[in-house]
PDB file of C-alpha atoms and ligand atoms in Angstrom:
ATOM      1  CA  MET A  72     104.198 127.819  88.143  1.00  0.00           C
ATOM      2  CA  LYS A  73     101.809 125.208  86.873  1.00  0.00           C
ATOM      3  CA  ILE A  74     100.793 122.019  88.681  1.00  0.00           C
ATOM      4  CA  HIS A  75      99.343 119.196  86.645  1.00  0.00           C
ATOM      5  CA  VAL A  76      97.404 116.503  88.471  1.00  0.00           C
ATOM      6  CA  ILE A  77      97.987 113.290  86.550  1.00  0.00           C
ATOM      7  CA  ASP A  78      95.478 110.511  87.133  1.00  0.00           C
ATOM      8  CA  HIS A  79      96.866 106.976  87.158  1.00  0.00           C
ATOM      9  CA  ASN A  80      93.411 105.493  86.705  1.00  0.00           C
ATOM     10  CA  PHE A  81      94.436 102.720  89.069  1.00  0.00           C
ATOM     11  CA  PHE A  82      91.443 100.399  88.521  1.00  0.00           C
ATOM     12  CA  THR A  83      89.218 103.429  88.949  1.00  0.00           C
ATOM     13  CA  PRO A  84      89.715 107.142  88.192  1.00  0.00           C
ATOM     14  CA  ARG A  85      90.867 109.689  90.775  1.00  0.00           C
ATOM     15  CA  VAL A  86      92.505 107.365  93.268  1.00  0.00           C
ATOM     16  CA  ILE A  87      96.248 107.788  92.639  1.00  0.00           C
ATOM     17  CA  ALA A  88      97.819 111.021  91.392  1.00  0.00           C
ATOM     18  CA  SER A  89     101.258 112.097  90.294  1.00  0.00           C
ATOM     19  CA  TYR A  90     102.016 115.803  90.225  1.00  0.00           C
ATOM     20  CA  LEU A  91     104.009 117.389  87.438  1.00  0.00           C
ATOM     21  CA  ILE A  92     105.285 120.851  88.233  1.00  0.00           C
ATOM     22  CA  GLU A  93     106.311 123.212  85.471  1.00  0.00           C
ATOM     23  CA  ASN A  94     107.981 126.509  86.017  1.00  0.00           C
ATOM     24  CA  GLY A  95     109.338 127.354  82.623  1.00  0.00           C
ATOM     25  CA  GLY A  96     112.465 125.291  83.286  1.00  0.00           C
ATOM     26  CA  GLU A  97     113.018 121.721  84.262  1.00  0.00           C
ATOM     27  CA  PRO A  98     109.811 119.798  85.106  1.00  0.00           C
ATOM     28  CA  ILE A  99     109.545 118.105  88.510  1.00  0.00           C
ATOM     29  CA  LEU A 100     107.555 114.976  89.190  1.00  0.00           C
ATOM     30  CA  ILE A 101     106.140 114.250  92.638  1.00  0.00           C
ATOM     31  CA  GLU A 102     105.163 110.581  93.201  1.00  0.00           C
ATOM     32  CA  THR A 103     105.546 108.054  90.395  1.00  0.00           C
ATOM     33  CA  GLY A 104     102.527 105.900  91.216  1.00  0.00           C
ATOM     34  CA  PRO A 105     102.765 102.128  90.793  1.00  0.00           C
ATOM     35  CA  ASP A 106     104.638 100.345  88.050  1.00  0.00           C
ATOM     36  CA  THR A 107     101.375  98.891  86.714  1.00  0.00           C
ATOM     37  CA  THR A 108     100.131 102.319  85.611  1.00  0.00           C
ATOM     38  CA  PHE A 109     103.503 103.613  84.395  1.00  0.00           C
ATOM     39  CA  TYR A 110     102.403 103.419  80.757  1.00  0.00           C
ATOM     40  CA  LYS A 111      99.427 105.674  81.564  1.00  0.00           C
ATOM     41  CA  LEU A 112     101.711 108.166  83.279  1.00  0.00           C
ATOM     42  CA  GLU A 113     104.046 108.018  80.290  1.00  0.00           C
ATOM     43  CA  LYS A 114     101.124 108.808  77.976  1.00  0.00           C
ATOM     44  CA  SER A 115      99.943 111.696  80.165  1.00  0.00           C
ATOM     45  CA  LEU A 116     103.470 113.128  80.226  1.00  0.00           C
ATOM     46  CA  GLU A 117     103.585 112.882  76.439  1.00  0.00           C
ATOM     47  CA  GLU A 118     100.321 114.807  76.225  1.00  0.00           C
ATOM     48  CA  LEU A 119     101.968 117.521  78.318  1.00  0.00           C
ATOM     49  CA  GLY A 120     104.914 117.546  75.924  1.00  0.00           C
ATOM     50  CA  TYR A 121     107.453 115.456  77.837  1.00  0.00           C
ATOM     51  CA  MET A 122     109.213 112.188  77.253  1.00  0.00           C
ATOM     52  CA  VAL A 123     110.083 110.107  80.317  1.00  0.00           C
ATOM     53  CA  GLU A 124     113.767 111.031  79.731  1.00  0.00           C
ATOM     54  CA  ASP A 125     112.861 114.720  80.153  1.00  0.00           C
ATOM     55  CA  ILE A 126     111.952 114.118  83.798  1.00  0.00           C
ATOM     56  CA  ARG A 127     115.291 114.407  85.618  1.00  0.00           C
ATOM     57  CA  LYS A 128     114.035 115.090  89.155  1.00  0.00           C
ATOM     58  CA  VAL A 129     111.503 112.845  90.842  1.00  0.00           C
ATOM     59  CA  PHE A 130     110.410 113.263  94.476  1.00  0.00           C
ATOM     60  CA  VAL A 131     108.679 110.446  96.321  1.00  0.00           C
ATOM     61  CA  THR A 132     107.114 110.934  99.757  1.00  0.00           C
ATOM     62  CA  HIS A 133     107.815 107.339 100.804  1.00  0.00           C
ATOM     63  CA  ILE A 134     108.494 103.958  99.291  1.00  0.00           C
ATOM     64  CA  HIS A 135     105.064 102.324  99.391  1.00  0.00           C
ATOM     65  CA  LEU A 136     104.462 100.936  95.940  1.00  0.00           C
ATOM     66  CA  ASP A 137     101.530 103.199  95.073  1.00  0.00           C
ATOM     67  CA  HIS A 138     103.916 106.159  95.538  1.00  0.00           C
ATOM     68  CA  SER A 139     107.261 105.013  94.210  1.00  0.00           C
ATOM     69  CA  GLY A 140     106.611 101.732  92.385  1.00  0.00           C
ATOM     70  CA  ALA A 141     107.644 103.229  89.031  1.00  0.00           C
ATOM     71  CA  ALA A 142     110.627 105.214  90.388  1.00  0.00           C
ATOM     72  CA  TRP A 143     113.062 102.652  88.964  1.00  0.00           C
ATOM     73  CA  ARG A 144     111.746 103.302  85.440  1.00  0.00           C
ATOM     74  CA  PHE A 145     112.446 107.031  85.758  1.00  0.00           C
ATOM     75  CA  ALA A 146     115.903 106.276  87.210  1.00  0.00           C
ATOM     76  CA  LYS A 147     116.560 103.961  84.271  1.00  0.00           C
ATOM     77  CA  ALA A 148     115.735 106.871  81.957  1.00  0.00           C
ATOM     78  CA  GLY A 149     118.270 109.047  83.819  1.00  0.00           C
ATOM     79  CA  ALA A 150     116.314 110.702  86.655  1.00  0.00           C
ATOM     80  CA  THR A 151     117.423 111.270  90.235  1.00  0.00           C
ATOM     81  CA  ILE A 152     114.956 109.989  92.811  1.00  0.00           C
ATOM     82  CA  TYR A 153     114.663 112.110  95.972  1.00  0.00           C
ATOM     83  CA  VAL A 154     113.539 110.089  98.953  1.00  0.00           C
ATOM     84  CA  HIS A 155     113.684 110.017 102.769  1.00  0.00           C
ATOM     85  CA  PRO A 156     117.068 108.603 103.929  1.00  0.00           C
ATOM     86  CA  PHE A 157     115.398 105.539 105.560  1.00  0.00           C
ATOM     87  CA  GLY A 158     113.634 104.740 102.300  1.00  0.00           C
ATOM     88  CA  ALA A 159     116.725 105.172 100.135  1.00  0.00           C
ATOM     89  CA  LYS A 160     118.279 101.775 100.897  1.00  0.00           C
ATOM     90  CA  HIS A 161     115.040  99.995 100.008  1.00  0.00           C
ATOM     91  CA  LEU A 162     114.947 101.647  96.593  1.00  0.00           C
ATOM     92  CA  ALA A 163     118.538 100.491  96.035  1.00  0.00           C
ATOM     93  CA  ASP A 164     117.682  96.977  97.194  1.00  0.00           C
ATOM     94  CA  PRO A 165     113.933  96.356  97.065  1.00  0.00           C
ATOM     95  CA  THR A 166     114.117  92.782  98.428  1.00  0.00           C
ATOM     96  CA  LYS A 167     112.439  93.681 101.751  1.00  0.00           C
ATOM     97  CA  LEU A 168     109.989  96.009 100.044  1.00  0.00           C
ATOM     98  CA  ILE A 169     108.825  93.216  97.753  1.00  0.00           C
ATOM     99  CA  ALA A 170     108.676  90.724 100.629  1.00  0.00           C
ATOM    100  CA  SER A 171     106.521  93.038 102.716  1.00  0.00           C
ATOM    101  CA  ALA A 172     104.212  93.699  99.731  1.00  0.00           C
ATOM    102  CA  ARG A 173     103.873  89.906  99.304  1.00  0.00           C
ATOM    103  CA  ARG A 174     102.903  89.523 102.964  1.00  0.00           C
ATOM    104  CA  ILE A 175     100.026  91.947 102.454  1.00  0.00           C
ATOM    105  CA  TYR A 176      98.926  91.340  98.861  1.00  0.00           C
ATOM    106  CA  LYS A 177      99.926  87.675  98.541  1.00  0.00           C
ATOM    107  CA  ASP A 178      99.434  86.291  95.007  1.00  0.00           C
ATOM    108  CA  GLN A 179      97.925  89.621  93.885  1.00  0.00           C
ATOM    109  CA  THR A 180     101.258  91.451  94.355  1.00  0.00           C
ATOM    110  CA  GLU A 181     102.375  91.342  90.699  1.00  0.00           C
ATOM    111  CA  THR A 182      98.899  92.102  89.361  1.00  0.00           C
ATOM    112  CA  LEU A 183      98.613  95.153  91.577  1.00  0.00           C
ATOM    113  CA  TRP A 184     102.161  96.472  91.618  1.00  0.00           C
ATOM    114  CA  GLY A 185     103.961  95.021  88.582  1.00  0.00           C
ATOM    115  CA  GLU A 186     107.730  94.826  88.486  1.00  0.00           C
ATOM    116  CA  ILE A 187     110.163  96.372  90.957  1.00  0.00           C
ATOM    117  CA  GLN A 188     113.826  96.713  89.992  1.00  0.00           C
ATOM    118  CA  PRO A 189     116.689  98.019  92.129  1.00  0.00           C
ATOM    119  CA  ILE A 190     117.692 101.631  91.518  1.00  0.00           C
ATOM    120  CA  PRO A 191     121.436 102.293  91.146  1.00  0.00           C
ATOM    121  CA  LYS A 192     122.724 104.346  94.104  1.00  0.00           C
ATOM    122  CA  GLU A 193     123.917 107.174  91.855  1.00  0.00           C
ATOM    123  CA  HIS A 194     120.271 107.774  90.898  1.00  0.00           C
ATOM    124  CA  ILE A 195     119.056 108.027  94.511  1.00  0.00           C
ATOM    125  CA  TYR A 196     119.296 111.201  96.558  1.00  0.00           C
ATOM    126  CA  ALA A 197     118.545 110.750 100.272  1.00  0.00           C
ATOM    127  CA  ILE A 198     117.060 114.112 101.135  1.00  0.00           C
ATOM    128  CA  GLU A 199     117.226 115.206 104.777  1.00  0.00           C
ATOM    129  CA  ASP A 200     114.488 116.857 106.801  1.00  0.00           C
ATOM    130  CA  GLY A 201     114.519 120.596 106.092  1.00  0.00           C
ATOM    131  CA  GLU A 202     116.826 120.274 103.096  1.00  0.00           C
ATOM    132  CA  MET A 203     115.972 122.569 100.219  1.00  0.00           C
ATOM    133  CA  ILE A 204     116.609 121.717  96.565  1.00  0.00           C
ATOM    134  CA  LYS A 205     116.660 124.485  93.988  1.00  0.00           C
ATOM    135  CA  ILE A 206     115.487 123.490  90.536  1.00  0.00           C
ATOM    136  CA  GLY A 207     115.311 126.340  88.067  1.00  0.00           C
ATOM    137  CA  GLY A 208     113.244 129.005  89.771  1.00  0.00           C
ATOM    138  CA  ILE A 209     111.657 126.517  92.179  1.00  0.00           C
ATOM    139  CA  LYS A 210     112.706 125.709  95.728  1.00  0.00           C
ATOM    140  CA  ILE A 211     111.399 122.474  97.129  1.00  0.00           C
ATOM    141  CA  ARG A 212     111.872 121.602 100.791  1.00  0.00           C
ATOM    142  CA  ALA A 213     111.612 118.218 102.462  1.00  0.00           C
ATOM    143  CA  VAL A 214     109.502 118.184 105.612  1.00  0.00           C
ATOM    144  CA  GLU A 215     109.830 114.973 107.596  1.00  0.00           C
ATOM    145  CA  THR A 216     106.305 113.865 108.436  1.00  0.00           C
ATOM    146  CA  LEU A 217     106.246 110.459 110.101  1.00  0.00           C
ATOM    147  CA  GLY A 218     103.373 108.421 111.499  1.00  0.00           C
ATOM    148  CA  HIS A 219     101.982 106.762 108.390  1.00  0.00           C
ATOM    149  CA  THR A 220     105.426 105.187 108.023  1.00  0.00           C
ATOM    150  CA  SER A 221     108.802 105.628 109.683  1.00  0.00           C
ATOM    151  CA  HIS A 222     110.224 107.133 106.477  1.00  0.00           C
ATOM    152  CA  HIS A 223     107.947 109.820 105.078  1.00  0.00           C
ATOM    153  CA  HIS A 224     108.596 113.304 103.770  1.00  0.00           C
ATOM    154  CA  SER A 225     106.106 115.883 102.618  1.00  0.00           C
ATOM    155  CA  TYR A 226     107.411 118.402 100.097  1.00  0.00           C
ATOM    156  CA  LEU A 227     106.867 122.109 100.476  1.00  0.00           C
ATOM    157  CA  LEU A 228     106.866 124.191  97.356  1.00  0.00           C
ATOM    158  CA  GLU A 229     106.216 127.840  98.170  1.00  0.00           C
ATOM    159  CA  ASP A 230     103.002 127.541 100.211  1.00  0.00           C
ATOM    160  CA  LEU A 231     101.833 124.268  98.676  1.00  0.00           C
ATOM    161  CA  LEU A 232     102.412 121.005 100.503  1.00  0.00           C
ATOM    162  CA  PHE A 233     102.557 117.615  98.814  1.00  0.00           C
ATOM    163  CA  THR A 234     101.563 115.326 101.640  1.00  0.00           C
ATOM    164  CA  GLY A 235     101.865 111.767 100.308  1.00  0.00           C
ATOM    165  CA  ASP A 236      99.824 109.685 102.753  1.00  0.00           C
ATOM    166  CA  VAL A 237     100.459 111.569 105.985  1.00  0.00           C
ATOM    167  CA  GLY A 238      97.960 114.261 104.964  1.00  0.00           C
ATOM    168  CA  GLY A 239      95.244 111.622 104.677  1.00  0.00           C
ATOM    169  CA  VAL A 240      93.134 110.380 101.802  1.00  0.00           C
ATOM    170  CA  CYS A 241      90.279 112.445 100.441  1.00  0.00           C
ATOM    171  CA  ILE A 242      88.537 111.170  97.315  1.00  0.00           C
ATOM    172  CA  GLU A 243      86.004 113.402  95.552  1.00  0.00           C
ATOM    173  CA  ASN A 244      85.309 115.637  98.573  1.00  0.00           C
ATOM    174  CA  GLY A 245      84.545 112.544 100.643  1.00  0.00           C
ATOM    175  CA  PRO A 246      85.708 112.069 104.221  1.00  0.00           C
ATOM    176  CA  VAL A 247      89.380 112.634 105.086  1.00  0.00           C
ATOM    177  CA  LEU A 248      90.705 109.245 106.134  1.00  0.00           C
ATOM    178  CA  PRO A 249      94.051 108.114 107.499  1.00  0.00           C
ATOM    179  CA  PRO A 250      95.550 105.379 105.291  1.00  0.00           C
ATOM    180  CA  THR A 251      96.730 102.853 107.852  1.00  0.00           C
ATOM    181  CA  PRO A 252      98.661  99.999 106.241  1.00  0.00           C
ATOM    182  CA  PRO A 253     100.711  97.606 108.346  1.00  0.00           C
ATOM    183  CA  PRO A 254     103.265  97.486 109.843  1.00  0.00           C
ATOM    184  CA  ASP A 255     104.625 100.784 111.089  1.00  0.00           C
ATOM    185  CA  ILE A 256     101.813 103.199 111.930  1.00  0.00           C
ATOM    186  CA  ASN A 257     102.634 105.463 114.849  1.00  0.00           C
ATOM    187  CA  VAL A 258      99.667 107.543 115.980  1.00  0.00           C
ATOM    188  CA  GLU A 259     101.652 109.944 118.194  1.00  0.00           C
ATOM    189  CA  LEU A 260     104.150 110.673 115.426  1.00  0.00           C
ATOM    190  CA  TRP A 261     101.279 111.105 112.982  1.00  0.00           C
ATOM    191  CA  GLN A 262      99.650 113.674 115.293  1.00  0.00           C
ATOM    192  CA  GLU A 263     103.004 115.435 115.543  1.00  0.00           C
ATOM    193  CA  SER A 264     103.151 115.568 111.737  1.00  0.00           C
ATOM    194  CA  ILE A 265      99.636 117.003 111.570  1.00  0.00           C
ATOM    195  CA  ARG A 266     100.711 119.748 114.006  1.00  0.00           C
ATOM    196  CA  LYS A 267     103.856 120.362 111.959  1.00  0.00           C
ATOM    197  CA  ILE A 268     101.737 120.798 108.818  1.00  0.00           C
ATOM    198  CA  MET A 269      99.325 123.106 110.685  1.00  0.00           C
ATOM    199  CA  ASP A 270     102.314 125.248 111.748  1.00  0.00           C
ATOM    200  CA  LEU A 271     103.605 125.446 108.177  1.00  0.00           C
ATOM    201  CA  ASN A 272     100.189 126.824 107.310  1.00  0.00           C
ATOM    202  CA  PRO A 273     100.197 125.843 103.625  1.00  0.00           C
ATOM    203  CA  GLN A 274      97.562 127.327 101.374  1.00  0.00           C
ATOM    204  CA  PHE A 275      96.733 123.981  99.748  1.00  0.00           C
ATOM    205  CA  LEU A 276      97.488 120.332 100.376  1.00  0.00           C
ATOM    206  CA  TYR A 277      98.155 117.826  97.617  1.00  0.00           C
ATOM    207  CA  PRO A 278      97.678 114.276  98.938  1.00  0.00           C
ATOM    208  CA  ILE A 279      98.419 111.517  96.426  1.00  0.00           C
ATOM    209  CA  HIS A 280      94.899 110.127  97.007  1.00  0.00           C
ATOM    210  CA  TYR A 281      93.607 112.444  95.486  1.00  0.00           C
ATOM    211  CA  GLY A 282      94.237 115.938  94.205  1.00  0.00           C
ATOM    212  CA  LYS A 283      94.238 119.405  95.688  1.00  0.00           C
ATOM    213  CA  SER A 284      92.599 120.071  99.042  1.00  0.00           C
ATOM    214  CA  ASN A 285      91.475 123.656  99.573  1.00  0.00           C
ATOM    215  CA  HIS A 286      90.338 123.617 103.189  1.00  0.00           C
ATOM    216  CA  VAL A 287      93.622 122.831 104.874  1.00  0.00           C
ATOM    217  CA  LYS A 288      92.729 123.357 108.541  1.00  0.00           C
ATOM    218  CA  ASP A 289      89.389 121.503 108.319  1.00  0.00           C
ATOM    219  CA  HIS A 290      91.057 118.743 106.332  1.00  0.00           C
ATOM    220  CA  LEU A 291      93.743 118.265 108.993  1.00  0.00           C
ATOM    221  CA  ARG A 292      91.295 118.430 111.908  1.00  0.00           C
ATOM    222  CA  GLU A 293      89.114 115.790 110.279  1.00  0.00           C
ATOM    223  CA  LEU A 294      92.163 113.621 109.609  1.00  0.00           C
ATOM    224  CA  GLU A 295      93.268 113.783 113.229  1.00  0.00           C
ATOM    225  CA  SER A 296      89.848 113.011 114.634  1.00  0.00           C
ATOM    226  CA  ARG A 297      89.413 110.003 112.289  1.00  0.00           C
ATOM    227  CA  LEU A 298      92.878 108.797 113.198  1.00  0.00           C
ATOM    228  CA  LEU A 299      91.995 108.878 116.895  1.00  0.00           C
ATOM    229  CA  GLU A 300      88.606 107.297 116.181  1.00  0.00           C
ATOM    230  CA  CYS A 301      90.307 104.384 114.360  1.00  0.00           C
ATOM    231  CA  THR A 302      92.867 103.979 117.139  1.00  0.00           C
ATOM    232  CA  GLU A 303      90.173 103.861 119.804  1.00  0.00           C
ATOM    233  CA  TRP A 304      88.066 101.425 117.759  1.00  0.00           C
ATOM    234  CA  ILE A 305      90.985  99.033 117.300  1.00  0.00           C
ATOM    235  CA  GLY A 306      92.082  99.416 120.936  1.00  0.00           C
ATOM    236  CA  GLU A 307      88.616  98.426 122.191  1.00  0.00           C
ATOM    237  CA  ARG A 308      88.500  95.358 119.983  1.00  0.00           C
ATOM    238  CA  LEU A 309      91.987  94.269 120.948  1.00  0.00           C
ATOM    239  CA  LYS A 310      90.868  94.463 124.603  1.00  0.00           C
ATOM    240  CA  GLU A 311      87.916  92.214 123.719  1.00  0.00           C
ATOM    241  CA  GLY A 312      90.481  89.760 122.331  1.00  0.00           C
ATOM    242  CA  ARG A 313      89.299  90.019 118.703  1.00  0.00           C
ATOM    243  CA  THR A 314      91.661  88.802 116.002  1.00  0.00           C
ATOM    244  CA  GLU A 315      92.763  90.809 112.990  1.00  0.00           C
ATOM    245  CA  ASP A 316      90.685  88.597 110.661  1.00  0.00           C
ATOM    246  CA  GLU A 317      87.593  89.341 112.725  1.00  0.00           C
ATOM    247  CA  MET A 318      88.252  93.067 112.823  1.00  0.00           C
ATOM    248  CA  VAL A 319      89.103  93.779 109.184  1.00  0.00           C
ATOM    249  CA  PRO A 320      85.597  93.418 107.617  1.00  0.00           C
ATOM    250  CA  ASP A 321      84.020  95.632 110.338  1.00  0.00           C
ATOM    251  CA  PHE A 322      86.827  98.170 109.997  1.00  0.00           C
ATOM    252  CA  VAL A 323      86.351  98.392 106.244  1.00  0.00           C
ATOM    253  CA  ASN A 324      82.616  99.056 106.739  1.00  0.00           C
ATOM    254  CA  MET A 325      83.222 101.680 109.373  1.00  0.00           C
ATOM    255  CA  PHE A 326      83.206 104.659 107.031  1.00  0.00           C
TER     256      PHE A 326
HETATM  257 ZN1   ZN B 125     101.730 104.779 102.127  1.00  0.00          ZN
END
């Protein structure tokens, strides 16, 4: 089995990855990245010997646009998109997804995330927690890992775990940080997911941001302690009556 880390070069290198898995048979793509970098992904796939139409199975950890923004393009080319059941309806009808992106990114939404089209239902597969899909010689299992969002799966492939955002962000051996976008962070569920991943005891983690992580236990411990640190920091400031606008610049400079 071969795992290719494909860099989307999203404004800067090594920030957003897709993973292409080859096992002699049908290739599998994990995370599509945003629509805005689809043409780069297409080029990278070509360099690996694949056309977009060759990718028939695409797994996304959740529906945030940096993970699944280009899923509709793969569906249009014939692929099935595997996604958490709560995310499935938003791929079929992205109205709310687009509206919530607009609330956060305002007039930068199109520049950052490009176009989002609905995916026909027959191209969406709502994969349940624990469900295993066999593709050629590969078995890939969905592991529900909530906390970052209320609809997040990690994908277990042998002893490798593709962790989307729930496994934290770690760029160039930097700190392991919890990506905490609004609106549906749940710290307790996130801690539960970290424990679940610990129990699975994978050999390596593959977060989308960015690339393989070798030191799984240390990585997860650091993630949990930063998550609690952030929660405490925000809790203290909320008690002081600080507004979100006041907190954001300090929060950004925290690390
Ligand atoms: Zn996310």
